[in-house]
Each structure stands twice: as C-alpha cells, then as structure tokens.
Amino acid sequence: MKTGAITQLLNGELSGSVDIEISGLANITDATETDLVFAENSAYLKAALHSRAGAILAPLTEKTNIDGSSKAVIFTDSPRNAFITMLETFAAPIHAPDGIHPSAVVSEGCKIGAGVRIGAFSCIGTGSVIGDNVTILTGVQIAENCRVDSDTVLFPNVVLYPDVSIGKRCRIHSGTVLGADGFGYVLIGQGLRKVPQLGGVLIEDDVEIGANCCVDRAKTGKTVIGAGTKIDNLVQIGHNVQIGKGCIIVAMSGVAGSARLGNGVMLGGQSGIVEHGIVGDGARIAARSCPISEVAPGETILGFPGRPYRERMREFAATAALPAQVKKMRSLEKRLSELEAKLASSEKSDNSE
C-alpha cells in the first residue's frame, strides 16, 4: 500500500509523500525503506526519523516534533489502534482449502453450514453442528453433540470432547483440549474413586484460547468462559469454573474447580485461583500470586498467600530492611552486654567496700 492509501484507511494526517510504497511492518531498529513503524512517543519518533523506515505512524500530539523532516509520517488520534489495523491488513490469511478435505471424516447427522472449511484428517462426531464460515484445520477432533458457531477458527490438533459449545468469532489454538474430565476423586479406604463428569463446556462469543490449554468439562452443568475473554498458552481451567466477560488469563495460570471470576478480571502469569475461589469484577491477580480468600471487586492481589498489593509491598520493603535491622540489633546487644558487665563490676566494687 502507498502512504496515501494508508492515511485514508486510518483516517489520519500525512506529512510527506503520498507515493511511498509500504510492503511490511517492522520495529524501528530493523525497519527498511518499505516498512511502516510505530512511534508511540517523542523518544521513539526521534529514533524513527533517523531510521531507514519508509513511513512512521505517530500520535497527533507529536506533529510539532518532526523538525522539518521529509520522511513520511502519518498522524492519528490513536496510533496504537491504527498500528493494529495495519497488522490486520498485512496479516497473511489462514491457509485452508475451500470445502471438506477428502481425508476428513464427517459423521452422519452433522449439520455443516455454508462456507465451512475442514482440513485433512479432521473428524466431526455425530450430532455436531458447525456454523457458517467456520475454519477447521488439520487434525482437529470434534466429538459428538458439539457446536461450533459461525466464523470461528480451530487450529491444528484441537480436541473437543462431547457436549462442547463454542460461540461466534472464537479462535482456539493448536493442542488445546476442551471438555476433558474434571479432576474429581473421593478417597475410599486406601483408594480413590473417580467422580463421573457428566457436564459440558460453553465458550461464549469472541473468546481466544492459546495453544496447549485445557478447559475441563463440568461435573454437572457447564464450565463457562465468558464472551471476549482472552486466554494465553498453557492455562488450566478446572471443572465447573465460571469465568466472566472480557477477562485476561496469562500463561501457566490455573483456575481450580468451581472457582468464579467476575467480568474484566486479570490473572498474571503462573497465578492460581483456589477451588471455589471468588474473584470480583475488575480484580487483578499479580504474576505468581494466589489469593486464598475472596477477592473484592477492583482489588489487586500480590504474593502467596495473596494479600492486597499495598500491604504486600510494605511487607517486601520491611523484609528488605531486615539485614540492616539485624546488624543494628546485634550492635545494640553488644552494647547492652558491655553495660551489664560494667554495672555488675560496679555493684561488686560497692559490695566489697
């Protein structure tokens, strides 16, 4: 695209030539003459103006900071969102042939919508419903009585156990398993008796789940992932968990069975939510943190056991001061010992007189 067309697409303002051809996006350091780069502030803009980049995307507030440069600069109210638009524009489409690959297995009784693409060696079980324009890539396994709604993409080797429902415009990445048995056992004597897991999984609209995640089926009812929630790679969601809308769950986090997360909750990497835990709307759990009691809406939790952020930071500051305090205490103990020795010597002298 030429810079003039990009400016029109972004509804921006252009300083410089409208005819510079852009064929890719890059960071400032690696950019070439055909790349568009993103300069979020004055420091990045200064670096971008001295780079090889063919064009720069910058905030409108930086219009006075281009120092008469002839380099093409596109100014917008929200350059970050504009850069996302350009990433979407330049992104390669998902490679999947139209129609159903000859090696795919579609059981009798399935309903397949218009424009569906099903890749090689994928299988769809009896009674499942696939909505319009769904893309199912190589090796996907969809069991009986599942539903995948319109415009959703299932990447290679995704597995759906029976009774899994996925909403519209979802993206489920490779290796993720939806609907495996919840981890439920009862101790009987010296052994463990498995608790049957008879429920299902409901993934609402516009959810994205990263690679190699597991969302367990409910014991009864459904495990629910709310609309617009984004889940990173390597996340475990236990049985009967209820996750609200617009949540962010970062890699290697775990949510134990029957926990409830409100809307807009954020879980940092390697954080954990205990069984039956409750996290209120808009709460944040810092990386590697685990609250062991209910988290109030909007609260930020840090550490294990999880404590409110400000309290935990004061504790960390106090802990950091401990070596100096220990040194001071030892000095005081030494002085006290010396004073006690002098006092004892004085009392002994007085008694001898």
Tab-separated table of C-alpha atoms in Angstrom:
chain	number	residue	atom	x	y	z
A	1	MET	CA	0.000	0.000	0.000
A	2	LYS	CA	1.126	3.539	-0.648
A	3	THR	CA	1.293	6.046	2.184
A	4	GLY	CA	-1.644	7.998	0.780
A	5	ALA	CA	-3.901	4.924	0.854
A	6	ILE	CA	-2.731	4.028	4.360
A	7	THR	CA	-3.538	7.546	5.554
A	8	GLN	CA	-7.050	7.264	4.137
A	9	LEU	CA	-7.558	3.834	5.718
A	10	LEU	CA	-6.534	5.159	9.136
A	11	ASN	CA	-8.343	8.492	8.747
A	12	GLY	CA	-5.046	10.167	9.611
A	13	GLU	CA	-2.985	13.185	8.586
A	14	LEU	CA	0.095	12.735	6.401
A	15	SER	CA	3.281	14.763	6.414
A	16	GLY	CA	5.384	13.797	3.420
A	17	SER	CA	4.871	11.934	0.152
A	18	VAL	CA	1.667	10.045	-0.650
A	19	ASP	CA	3.506	7.732	-3.058
A	20	ILE	CA	5.873	5.802	-0.777
A	21	GLU	CA	5.107	2.107	-1.144
A	22	ILE	CA	4.868	0.115	2.092
A	23	SER	CA	5.103	-3.666	1.945
A	24	GLY	CA	5.512	-4.561	5.588
A	25	LEU	CA	5.630	-3.561	9.257
A	26	ALA	CA	8.713	-3.574	11.470
A	27	ASN	CA	10.252	-2.253	14.656
A	28	ILE	CA	12.377	0.888	14.401
A	29	THR	CA	15.714	-0.924	14.647
A	30	ASP	CA	15.040	-3.475	11.908
A	31	ALA	CA	12.972	-1.345	9.507
A	32	THR	CA	13.819	-0.968	5.813
A	33	GLU	CA	12.733	1.630	3.242
A	34	THR	CA	9.492	-0.276	2.566
A	35	ASP	CA	8.411	-0.704	6.210
A	36	LEU	CA	5.953	1.226	8.374
A	37	VAL	CA	6.999	1.661	12.025
A	38	PHE	CA	5.115	2.749	15.152
A	39	ALA	CA	6.446	5.651	17.240
A	40	GLU	CA	4.409	5.937	20.431
A	41	ASN	CA	6.147	8.988	21.945
A	42	SER	CA	8.754	11.682	21.302
A	43	ALA	CA	11.747	9.452	22.007
A	44	TYR	CA	10.563	6.743	19.589
A	45	LEU	CA	9.632	9.355	16.983
A	46	LYS	CA	13.124	10.843	17.127
A	47	ALA	CA	14.647	7.403	16.634
A	48	ALA	CA	12.214	6.593	13.804
A	49	LEU	CA	13.035	9.836	11.961
A	50	HIS	CA	16.688	8.738	11.888
A	51	SER	CA	15.903	5.139	10.921
A	52	ARG	CA	15.628	3.546	7.476
A	53	ALA	CA	11.814	3.218	7.808
A	54	GLY	CA	9.781	4.275	4.801
A	55	ALA	CA	6.971	5.728	6.920
A	56	ILE	CA	6.120	6.358	10.565
A	57	LEU	CA	2.854	6.093	12.477
A	58	ALA	CA	2.755	8.665	15.306
A	59	PRO	CA	0.320	10.457	17.671
A	60	LEU	CA	-1.243	13.742	16.546
A	61	THR	CA	0.342	15.363	19.604
A	62	GLU	CA	3.767	14.851	18.007
A	63	LYS	CA	3.058	16.928	14.849
A	64	THR	CA	5.357	19.699	16.017
A	65	ASN	CA	8.271	17.334	16.698
A	66	ILE	CA	9.223	16.208	13.200
A	67	ASP	CA	11.786	19.036	12.741
A	68	GLY	CA	11.013	19.613	9.057
A	69	SER	CA	11.864	16.012	8.164
A	70	SER	CA	10.938	14.849	4.687
A	71	LYS	CA	10.175	11.339	5.924
A	72	ALA	CA	6.516	10.311	5.605
A	73	VAL	CA	4.754	10.500	8.971
A	74	ILE	CA	1.101	9.517	9.440
A	75	PHE	CA	-0.521	11.117	12.488
A	76	THR	CA	-3.623	9.646	14.174
A	77	ASP	CA	-5.551	10.120	17.408
A	78	SER	CA	-4.795	6.528	18.447
A	79	PRO	CA	-1.621	5.255	16.775
A	80	ARG	CA	-1.617	2.027	18.759
A	81	ASN	CA	-5.057	1.081	17.423
A	82	ALA	CA	-4.021	2.278	13.984
A	83	PHE	CA	-0.972	0.016	14.073
A	84	ILE	CA	-3.205	-2.918	14.995
A	85	THR	CA	-5.338	-2.075	11.951
A	86	MET	CA	-2.219	-2.207	9.797
A	87	LEU	CA	-1.144	-5.510	11.322
A	88	GLU	CA	-4.576	-6.919	10.476
A	89	THR	CA	-4.312	-5.507	6.949
A	90	PHE	CA	-0.896	-7.049	6.276
A	91	ALA	CA	-1.534	-10.355	8.101
A	92	ALA	CA	-1.408	-13.425	5.901
A	93	PRO	CA	-4.792	-15.157	5.607
A	94	ILE	CA	-5.237	-18.548	7.235
A	95	HIS	CA	-4.255	-21.160	4.678
A	96	ALA	CA	-7.062	-23.667	4.347
A	97	PRO	CA	-8.553	-25.060	1.131
A	98	ASP	CA	-12.225	-24.473	0.478
A	99	GLY	CA	-14.661	-27.233	1.282
A	100	ILE	CA	-14.043	-30.526	3.059
A	101	HIS	CA	-10.740	-32.340	2.551
A	102	PRO	CA	-11.183	-35.909	1.216
A	103	SER	CA	-9.423	-37.385	4.251
A	104	ALA	CA	-11.710	-35.643	6.757
A	105	VAL	CA	-14.439	-37.706	8.442
A	106	VAL	CA	-17.843	-36.082	8.902
A	107	SER	CA	-20.281	-38.400	10.661
A	108	GLU	CA	-23.886	-38.794	9.614
A	109	GLY	CA	-26.288	-36.451	11.320
A	110	CYS	CA	-23.889	-33.497	11.439
A	111	LYS	CA	-25.034	-30.081	10.263
A	112	ILE	CA	-22.415	-28.192	8.282
A	113	GLY	CA	-23.033	-24.521	7.440
A	114	ALA	CA	-22.167	-22.538	4.337
A	115	GLY	CA	-18.549	-21.686	3.571
A	116	VAL	CA	-17.109	-24.164	6.089
A	117	ARG	CA	-13.531	-25.339	5.514
A	118	ILE	CA	-12.452	-28.655	7.049
A	119	GLY	CA	-8.797	-29.674	6.808
A	120	ALA	CA	-7.093	-33.013	6.335
A	121	PHE	CA	-7.621	-35.822	8.872
A	122	SER	CA	-10.140	-33.879	10.920
A	123	CYS	CA	-13.126	-35.732	12.387
A	124	ILE	CA	-16.568	-34.475	13.354
A	125	GLY	CA	-18.808	-36.653	15.526
A	126	THR	CA	-22.489	-37.472	15.244
A	127	GLY	CA	-24.929	-34.718	16.100
A	128	SER	CA	-22.412	-31.883	15.982
A	129	VAL	CA	-23.323	-28.553	14.382
A	130	ILE	CA	-20.791	-26.410	12.517
A	131	GLY	CA	-21.877	-22.840	11.720
A	132	ASP	CA	-21.243	-20.749	8.626
A	133	ASN	CA	-17.680	-19.834	7.608
A	134	VAL	CA	-16.031	-21.937	10.311
A	135	THR	CA	-12.429	-22.970	9.604
A	136	ILE	CA	-11.300	-26.336	10.964
A	137	LEU	CA	-7.635	-27.002	10.235
A	138	THR	CA	-5.641	-30.228	10.046
A	139	GLY	CA	-6.193	-32.969	12.616
A	140	VAL	CA	-8.986	-31.360	14.641
A	141	GLN	CA	-11.137	-33.835	16.571
A	142	ILE	CA	-14.714	-32.827	17.336
A	143	ALA	CA	-16.702	-35.405	19.275
A	144	GLU	CA	-20.464	-35.989	19.454
A	145	ASN	CA	-23.029	-33.264	20.120
A	146	CYS	CA	-20.659	-30.307	19.876
A	147	ARG	CA	-21.479	-26.912	18.440
A	148	VAL	CA	-19.068	-24.507	16.730
A	149	ASP	CA	-20.715	-21.224	15.772
A	150	SER	CA	-20.025	-19.005	12.752
A	151	ASP	CA	-16.636	-17.518	11.814
A	152	THR	CA	-14.726	-19.470	14.465
A	153	VAL	CA	-11.276	-20.927	13.738
A	154	LEU	CA	-9.982	-24.191	15.210
A	155	PHE	CA	-6.237	-24.520	14.634
A	156	PRO	CA	-4.478	-27.884	14.050
A	157	ASN	CA	-4.938	-30.679	16.574
A	158	VAL	CA	-7.577	-29.008	18.719
A	159	VAL	CA	-9.739	-31.579	20.539
A	160	LEU	CA	-13.373	-31.118	21.546
A	161	TYR	CA	-14.838	-33.796	23.804
A	162	PRO	CA	-18.628	-34.368	23.673
A	163	ASP	CA	-21.021	-31.540	24.572
A	164	VAL	CA	-18.677	-28.615	23.964
A	165	SER	CA	-20.212	-25.416	22.580
A	166	ILE	CA	-18.091	-22.636	21.044
A	167	GLY	CA	-19.557	-19.251	20.126
A	168	LYS	CA	-19.012	-16.912	17.197
A	169	ARG	CA	-15.649	-15.498	16.068
A	170	CYS	CA	-13.602	-17.569	18.508
A	171	ARG	CA	-10.026	-18.708	17.920
A	172	ILE	CA	-8.848	-21.949	19.568
A	173	HIS	CA	-5.139	-22.602	19.049
A	174	SER	CA	-3.238	-25.817	18.448
A	175	GLY	CA	-3.143	-28.553	21.044
A	176	THR	CA	-5.915	-27.163	23.230
A	177	VAL	CA	-8.356	-29.664	24.711
A	178	LEU	CA	-11.887	-28.609	25.607
A	179	GLY	CA	-14.115	-30.863	27.681
A	180	ALA	CA	-11.750	-33.456	29.167
A	181	ASP	CA	-12.890	-34.893	32.505
A	182	GLY	CA	-12.680	-32.654	35.536
A	183	PHE	CA	-10.227	-33.796	38.207
A	184	GLY	CA	-12.623	-35.278	40.764
A	185	TYR	CA	-11.970	-38.208	43.110
A	186	VAL	CA	-13.231	-39.379	46.502
A	187	LEU	CA	-10.969	-41.197	48.982
A	188	ILE	CA	-12.486	-44.601	49.740
A	189	GLY	CA	-10.395	-46.578	52.217
A	190	GLN	CA	-6.928	-46.781	50.699
A	191	GLY	CA	-8.028	-45.925	47.166
A	192	LEU	CA	-9.591	-43.173	45.064
A	193	ARG	CA	-12.980	-43.458	43.400
A	194	LYS	CA	-13.479	-41.352	40.283
A	195	VAL	CA	-16.362	-38.894	40.303
A	196	PRO	CA	-18.064	-39.059	36.871
A	197	GLN	CA	-18.053	-35.779	34.963
A	198	LEU	CA	-21.326	-35.523	33.071
A	199	GLY	CA	-21.465	-31.814	32.177
A	200	GLY	CA	-20.116	-29.813	29.271
A	201	VAL	CA	-18.183	-26.689	28.301
A	202	LEU	CA	-19.560	-23.396	26.993
A	203	ILE	CA	-17.200	-20.957	25.243
A	204	GLU	CA	-19.051	-17.699	24.512
A	205	ASP	CA	-18.503	-15.341	21.549
A	206	ASP	CA	-15.167	-13.662	20.692
A	207	VAL	CA	-13.055	-15.809	23.015
A	208	GLU	CA	-9.451	-16.642	22.105
A	209	ILE	CA	-7.694	-19.579	23.782
A	210	GLY	CA	-3.972	-20.104	23.245
A	211	ALA	CA	-2.025	-23.268	22.495
A	212	ASN	CA	-1.958	-26.310	24.784
A	213	CYS	CA	-4.653	-25.143	27.186
A	214	CYS	CA	-7.160	-27.383	28.961
A	215	VAL	CA	-10.725	-26.479	29.880
A	216	ASP	CA	-12.339	-29.326	31.811
A	217	ARG	CA	-15.957	-30.357	31.486
A	218	ALA	CA	-18.268	-29.772	34.433
A	219	LYS	CA	-19.352	-32.492	36.828
A	220	THR	CA	-22.903	-31.329	36.096
A	221	GLY	CA	-23.949	-28.198	34.222
A	222	LYS	CA	-21.262	-26.345	32.266
A	223	THR	CA	-17.802	-24.860	32.645
A	224	VAL	CA	-18.205	-21.359	31.179
A	225	ILE	CA	-15.727	-18.961	29.536
A	226	GLY	CA	-17.401	-15.566	29.132
A	227	ALA	CA	-17.595	-13.522	25.932
A	228	GLY	CA	-14.482	-11.629	24.903
A	229	THR	CA	-12.161	-13.391	27.349
A	230	LYS	CA	-8.583	-13.978	26.161
A	231	ILE	CA	-6.560	-16.927	27.477
A	232	ASP	CA	-2.818	-17.297	26.888
A	233	ASN	CA	-0.950	-20.554	26.222
A	234	LEU	CA	-0.571	-23.325	28.823
A	235	VAL	CA	-3.529	-22.444	31.044
A	236	GLN	CA	-5.611	-24.935	33.057
A	237	ILE	CA	-9.296	-24.239	33.733
A	238	GLY	CA	-10.891	-26.742	36.117
A	239	HIS	CA	-14.372	-28.251	36.111
A	240	ASN	CA	-17.428	-26.065	36.828
A	241	VAL	CA	-15.354	-22.868	36.683
A	242	GLN	CA	-17.325	-19.743	35.725
A	243	ILE	CA	-15.226	-17.031	34.039
A	244	GLY	CA	-16.839	-13.686	33.267
A	245	LYS	CA	-16.688	-11.483	30.209
A	246	GLY	CA	-13.562	-9.690	28.994
A	247	CYS	CA	-11.094	-11.451	31.301
A	248	ILE	CA	-7.374	-11.856	30.588
A	249	ILE	CA	-5.622	-15.019	31.817
A	250	VAL	CA	-1.872	-15.150	31.201
A	251	ALA	CA	0.303	-18.215	30.531
A	252	MET	CA	0.778	-21.053	33.037
A	253	SER	CA	-2.057	-19.868	35.264
A	254	GLY	CA	-4.507	-22.293	36.830
A	255	VAL	CA	-8.110	-21.909	37.964
A	256	ALA	CA	-9.263	-24.722	40.246
A	257	GLY	CA	-12.660	-26.372	40.156
A	258	SER	CA	-15.827	-24.364	40.843
A	259	ALA	CA	-13.963	-21.044	41.108
A	260	ARG	CA	-15.797	-17.924	39.919
A	261	LEU	CA	-14.166	-14.968	38.174
A	262	GLY	CA	-16.142	-11.799	37.552
A	263	ASN	CA	-16.033	-9.613	34.461
A	264	GLY	CA	-12.764	-7.958	33.475
A	265	VAL	CA	-10.562	-9.989	35.825
A	266	MET	CA	-6.843	-10.196	35.003
A	267	LEU	CA	-4.648	-13.129	36.095
A	268	GLY	CA	-0.877	-12.652	35.731
A	269	GLY	CA	1.441	-15.436	34.597
A	270	GLN	CA	1.706	-18.503	36.861
A	271	SER	CA	-1.026	-17.209	39.157
A	272	GLY	CA	-3.590	-19.508	40.712
A	273	ILE	CA	-7.163	-19.430	41.960
A	274	VAL	CA	-8.075	-21.982	44.627
A	275	GLU	CA	-11.042	-24.351	44.477
A	276	HIS	CA	-14.332	-22.482	44.967
A	277	GLY	CA	-12.382	-19.186	44.980
A	278	ILE	CA	-14.255	-15.996	44.134
A	279	VAL	CA	-12.649	-13.047	42.326
A	280	GLY	CA	-14.735	-9.889	41.922
A	281	ASP	CA	-15.204	-7.795	38.793
A	282	GLY	CA	-12.106	-5.949	37.617
A	283	ALA	CA	-9.776	-7.533	40.182
A	284	ARG	CA	-6.144	-8.191	39.305
A	285	ILE	CA	-4.017	-11.098	40.479
A	286	ALA	CA	-0.315	-10.396	40.011
A	287	ALA	CA	2.076	-12.926	38.439
A	288	ARG	CA	2.819	-15.962	40.638
A	289	SER	CA	0.200	-14.881	43.168
A	290	CYS	CA	-2.595	-16.925	44.729
A	291	PRO	CA	-5.373	-15.478	46.868
A	292	ILE	CA	-6.743	-17.900	49.471
A	293	SER	CA	-9.826	-15.872	50.334
A	294	GLU	CA	-12.447	-13.960	48.354
A	295	VAL	CA	-11.070	-11.052	46.301
A	296	ALA	CA	-13.152	-7.868	46.300
A	297	PRO	CA	-14.049	-6.147	43.014
A	298	GLY	CA	-11.269	-3.927	41.699
A	299	GLU	CA	-8.675	-5.161	44.188
A	300	THR	CA	-5.075	-6.009	43.223
A	301	ILE	CA	-3.569	-9.076	44.909
A	302	LEU	CA	0.135	-9.892	45.191
A	303	GLY	CA	2.111	-12.829	46.579
A	304	PHE	CA	1.316	-16.118	48.272
A	305	PRO	CA	-0.777	-16.191	50.242
A	306	GLY	CA	-2.276	-13.364	48.232
A	307	ARG	CA	-2.564	-10.038	50.035
A	308	PRO	CA	-3.694	-6.581	48.879
A	309	TYR	CA	-0.969	-5.007	46.768
A	310	ARG	CA	-0.083	-2.063	49.058
A	311	GLU	CA	0.091	-4.250	52.162
A	312	ARG	CA	2.320	-6.772	50.428
A	313	MET	CA	4.646	-4.070	49.078
A	314	ARG	CA	5.084	-2.675	52.613
A	315	GLU	CA	5.941	-6.196	53.772
A	316	PHE	CA	8.501	-6.543	50.984
A	317	ALA	CA	10.051	-3.204	51.971
A	318	ALA	CA	10.227	-4.317	55.603
A	319	THR	CA	11.792	-7.625	54.579
A	320	ALA	CA	14.429	-5.819	52.507
A	321	ALA	CA	15.352	-3.767	55.595
A	322	LEU	CA	15.836	-6.845	57.795
A	323	PRO	CA	19.620	-7.293	57.251
A	324	ALA	CA	20.290	-3.721	58.419
A	325	GLN	CA	17.924	-4.197	61.350
A	326	VAL	CA	19.664	-7.439	62.347
A	327	LYS	CA	23.048	-5.690	62.213
A	328	LYS	CA	21.696	-2.849	64.341
A	329	MET	CA	20.184	-5.278	66.829
A	330	ARG	CA	23.461	-7.168	67.211
A	331	SER	CA	25.239	-3.871	67.823
A	332	LEU	CA	22.674	-2.964	70.486
A	333	GLU	CA	23.005	-6.403	72.084
A	334	LYS	CA	26.775	-5.960	72.256
A	335	ARG	CA	26.432	-2.523	73.878
A	336	LEU	CA	23.868	-3.876	76.321
A	337	SER	CA	26.186	-6.728	77.232
A	338	GLU	CA	29.013	-4.276	77.844
A	339	LEU	CA	26.786	-2.042	80.015
A	340	GLU	CA	25.594	-5.042	82.008
A	341	ALA	CA	29.207	-6.090	82.577
A	342	LYS	CA	30.145	-2.593	83.784
A	343	LEU	CA	27.092	-2.476	86.042
A	344	ALA	CA	27.942	-5.862	87.534
A	345	SER	CA	31.556	-4.780	88.112
A	346	SER	CA	30.385	-1.561	89.796
A	347	GLU	CA	27.972	-3.429	92.052
A	348	LYS	CA	30.730	-5.882	93.020
A	349	SER	CA	33.054	-2.973	93.875
A	350	ASP	CA	30.397	-1.303	96.029
A	351	ASN	CA	29.694	-4.530	97.900
A	352	SER	CA	33.399	-5.115	98.635
A	353	GLU	CA	33.617	-1.682	100.266
